[in-house]
GROMACS .gro file of C-alpha atoms in nm:
model
  169
    1MET     CA    1   2.674   6.428  -0.162
    2VAL     CA    2   2.784   6.136  -0.380
    3THR     CA    3   3.017   6.365  -0.577
    4GLY     CA    4   3.202   6.454  -0.258
    5LEU     CA    5   3.272   6.087  -0.195
    6VAL     CA    6   3.371   6.002  -0.551
    7LEU     CA    7   3.620   6.284  -0.615
    8PRO     CA    8   3.857   6.198  -0.327
    9ALA     CA    9   3.855   5.835  -0.437
   10ILE     CA   10   3.955   5.938  -0.789
   11ALA     CA   11   4.224   6.177  -0.663
   12CYS     CA   12   4.373   5.908  -0.436
   13ARG     CA   13   4.364   5.629  -0.694
   14ARG     CA   14   4.671   5.405  -0.682
   15PRO     CA   15   4.900   5.404  -0.984
   16SER     CA   16   4.866   5.116  -1.227
   17ALA     CA   17   5.138   4.851  -1.245
   18GLN     CA   18   5.267   5.027  -1.557
   19ASP     CA   19   5.284   5.365  -1.379
   20LYS     CA   20   5.424   5.235  -1.048
   21PRO     CA   21   5.799   5.282  -1.122
   22ALA     CA   22   5.741   5.643  -1.229
   23PHE     CA   23   5.530   5.704  -0.918
   24ILE     CA   24   5.803   5.555  -0.694
   25ALA     CA   25   6.085   5.751  -0.864
   26LYS     CA   26   5.893   6.080  -0.846
   27THR     CA   27   5.793   6.017  -0.483
   28TYR     CA   28   6.153   5.928  -0.394
   29LEU     CA   29   6.301   6.241  -0.552
   30THR     CA   30   6.026   6.465  -0.412
   31ALA     CA   31   6.091   6.331  -0.061
   32PHE     CA   32   6.467   6.368  -0.109
   33LEU     CA   33   6.439   6.727  -0.229
   34GLN     CA   34   6.201   6.815   0.055
   35GLY     CA   35   6.439   6.669   0.314
   36ASP     CA   36   6.206   6.381   0.404
   37TYR     CA   37   6.489   6.130   0.410
   38LYS     CA   38   6.296   5.862   0.601
   39THR     CA   39   6.048   5.842   0.313
   40ALA     CA   40   6.327   5.858   0.053
   41ALA     CA   41   6.513   5.575   0.231
   42SER     CA   42   6.198   5.363   0.241
   43LEU     CA   43   6.185   5.383  -0.140
   44LEU     CA   44   6.549   5.281  -0.190
   45HIS     CA   45   6.637   4.925  -0.282
   46PRO     CA   46   6.827   4.737  -0.008
   47ILE     CA   47   7.125   4.711  -0.245
   48ALA     CA   48   7.132   5.092  -0.272
   49LEU     CA   49   7.117   5.134   0.105
   50GLU     CA   50   7.401   4.887   0.154
   51GLY     CA   51   7.597   5.081  -0.110
   52VAL     CA   52   7.556   5.398   0.097
   53ARG     CA   53   7.687   5.213   0.403
   54ALA     CA   54   7.982   5.067   0.213
   55ALA     CA   55   8.076   5.405   0.063
   56PHE     CA   56   8.057   5.574   0.403
   57LEU     CA   57   8.269   5.306   0.572
   58ASP     CA   58   8.523   5.311   0.288
   59GLY     CA   59   8.552   5.691   0.309
   60LEU     CA   60   8.584   5.676   0.687
   61SER     CA   61   8.856   5.411   0.663
   62LYS     CA   62   9.052   5.617   0.410
   63ALA     CA   63   9.011   5.933   0.621
   64ARG     CA   64   9.144   5.751   0.927
   65VAL     CA   65   9.455   5.639   0.736
   66VAL     CA   66   9.549   5.998   0.650
   67GLY     CA   67   9.439   6.148   0.982
   68GLY     CA   68   9.136   6.323   0.834
   69GLU     CA   69   8.855   6.150   1.024
   70LYS     CA   70   8.731   6.471   1.190
   71ASP     CA   71   8.723   6.663   0.860
   72TYR     CA   72   8.542   6.373   0.690
   73LEU     CA   73   8.280   6.356   0.965
   74ASP     CA   74   8.242   6.736   0.976
   75ALA     CA   75   8.163   6.736   0.604
   76LEU     CA   76   7.886   6.483   0.677
   77GLY     CA   77   7.729   6.682   0.957
   78GLY     CA   78   7.965   6.617   1.248
   79HIS     CA   79   7.814   6.299   1.394
   80PRO     CA   80   8.062   6.081   1.588
   81SER     CA   81   8.188   5.784   1.384
   82SER     CA   82   8.083   5.535   1.655
   83GLU     CA   83   7.725   5.662   1.630
   84LEU     CA   84   7.716   5.641   1.250
   85GLU     CA   85   7.883   5.299   1.232
   86SER     CA   86   7.618   5.149   1.462
   87LEU     CA   87   7.316   5.273   1.264
   88THR     CA   88   7.102   5.062   1.033
   89SER     CA   89   7.144   5.135   0.663
   90VAL     CA   90   6.818   5.333   0.660
   91ASP     CA   91   6.913   5.539   0.965
   92LEU     CA   92   7.263   5.594   0.829
   93PHE     CA   93   7.121   5.727   0.501
   94VAL     CA   94   6.895   5.965   0.697
   95ALA     CA   95   7.176   6.084   0.927
   96LEU     CA   96   7.417   6.144   0.637
   97ARG     CA   97   7.161   6.337   0.433
   98GLU     CA   98   7.048   6.547   0.730
   99GLY     CA   99   7.413   6.615   0.811
  100ALA     CA  100   7.481   6.724   0.454
  101ASP     CA  101   7.185   6.962   0.474
  102LYS     CA  102   7.338   7.127   0.782
  103VAL     CA  103   7.657   7.187   0.585
  104SER     CA  104   7.483   7.320   0.271
  105ARG     CA  105   7.165   7.483   0.406
  106PRO     CA  106   7.112   7.743   0.126
  107ASP     CA  107   7.103   7.463  -0.133
  108PHE     CA  108   6.841   7.278   0.072
  109GLU     CA  109   6.598   7.573   0.070
  110PHE     CA  110   6.637   7.606  -0.308
  111ARG     CA  111   6.576   7.231  -0.363
  112LYS     CA  112   6.243   7.243  -0.179
  113LYS     CA  113   6.094   7.454  -0.463
  114THR     CA  114   6.171   7.196  -0.734
  115LYS     CA  115   5.878   7.058  -0.935
  116LEU     CA  116   5.900   6.719  -1.108
  117GLU     CA  117   5.742   6.584  -1.425
  118VAL     CA  118   5.768   6.227  -1.554
  119ILE     CA  119   5.915   6.216  -1.904
  120SER     CA  120   5.924   5.842  -1.965
  121THR     CA  121   5.951   5.494  -1.819
  122GLN     CA  122   6.137   5.211  -1.991
  123PHE     CA  123   6.100   4.853  -1.871
  124ALA     CA  124   6.360   4.576  -1.903
  125ASP     CA  125   6.285   4.203  -1.892
  126SER     CA  126   6.490   4.156  -1.577
  127GLY     CA  127   6.255   4.336  -1.339
  128LYS     CA  128   6.424   4.670  -1.400
  129ALA     CA  129   6.282   5.002  -1.509
  130THR     CA  130   6.441   5.335  -1.592
  131VAL     CA  131   6.241   5.650  -1.520
  132ARG     CA  132   6.331   5.991  -1.666
  133LEU     CA  133   6.214   6.297  -1.476
  134LYS     CA  134   6.222   6.664  -1.567
  135CYS     CA  135   6.328   6.874  -1.268
  136ILE     CA  136   6.222   7.239  -1.265
  137PRO     CA  137   6.397   7.412  -0.973
  138SER     CA  138   6.157   7.707  -0.952
  139ALA     CA  139   5.889   7.883  -1.149
  140GLU     CA  140   6.109   8.194  -1.154
  141SER     CA  141   6.398   8.006  -1.320
  142PRO     CA  142   6.261   7.749  -1.567
  143ASP     CA  143   6.586   7.781  -1.768
  144LEU     CA  144   6.760   7.593  -1.484
  145SER     CA  145   6.555   7.280  -1.561
  146PHE     CA  146   6.735   6.951  -1.602
  147GLU     CA  147   6.661   6.583  -1.652
  148ASP     CA  148   6.735   6.311  -1.400
  149SER     CA  149   6.703   5.937  -1.454
  150PHE     CA  150   6.667   5.659  -1.200
  151GLU     CA  151   6.701   5.284  -1.230
  152LEU     CA  152   6.445   5.090  -1.029
  153LEU     CA  153   6.453   4.722  -0.942
  154LEU     CA  154   6.187   4.495  -0.806
  155ALA     CA  155   6.242   4.400  -0.442
  156GLY     CA  156   5.995   4.116  -0.407
  157SER     CA  157   5.680   4.265  -0.556
  158GLU     CA  158   5.767   4.631  -0.491
  159TRP     CA  159   5.960   4.871  -0.710
  160LYS     CA  160   6.254   5.037  -0.532
  161VAL     CA  161   6.507   5.296  -0.650
  162LEU     CA  162   6.840   5.131  -0.716
  163ARG     CA  163   7.045   5.429  -0.835
  164GLU     CA  164   7.054   5.759  -1.015
  165VAL     CA  165   7.152   5.682  -1.374
  166HIS     CA  166   7.198   6.017  -1.542
  167LYS     CA  167   7.156   6.387  -1.483
  168SER     CA  168   7.166   6.634  -1.771
  169LYS     CA  169   7.085   6.998  -1.842
   0.00000   0.00000   0.00000
């Protein structure tokens, strides 16, 4: 009976401070690939979320100048601009990602099969860490594997994903 209580505790053990950035990066990318954008957004640094908002608003402004607002919004899932402009940064991230999945549905199903392995974590003195992950799209196609790197930054006492740094085959 004691074994039954001990094993779940071991399996659910929290990552150490040294492993935390890798855990956050892997959890972020897993959530992103699975289409769980609320979880992915919760692991993004506020600076990253504001960057998403700024990029969206800049693209919308440019599309309006050339008369391409409808095409721009259709490519992002077809939500009305007034709805998107009023959303919080987290909700905007979720809406844009879900909209993109509607546009590229076959890619979404393929992404859900991706497995992730942590390659390395490098820490910088300034409260930054870079995590390299190996992404294996499916067991049937290991030759399609690639590496992805993420920069994480402390937000208070929590590690958050700031940006994707590098993707390579």
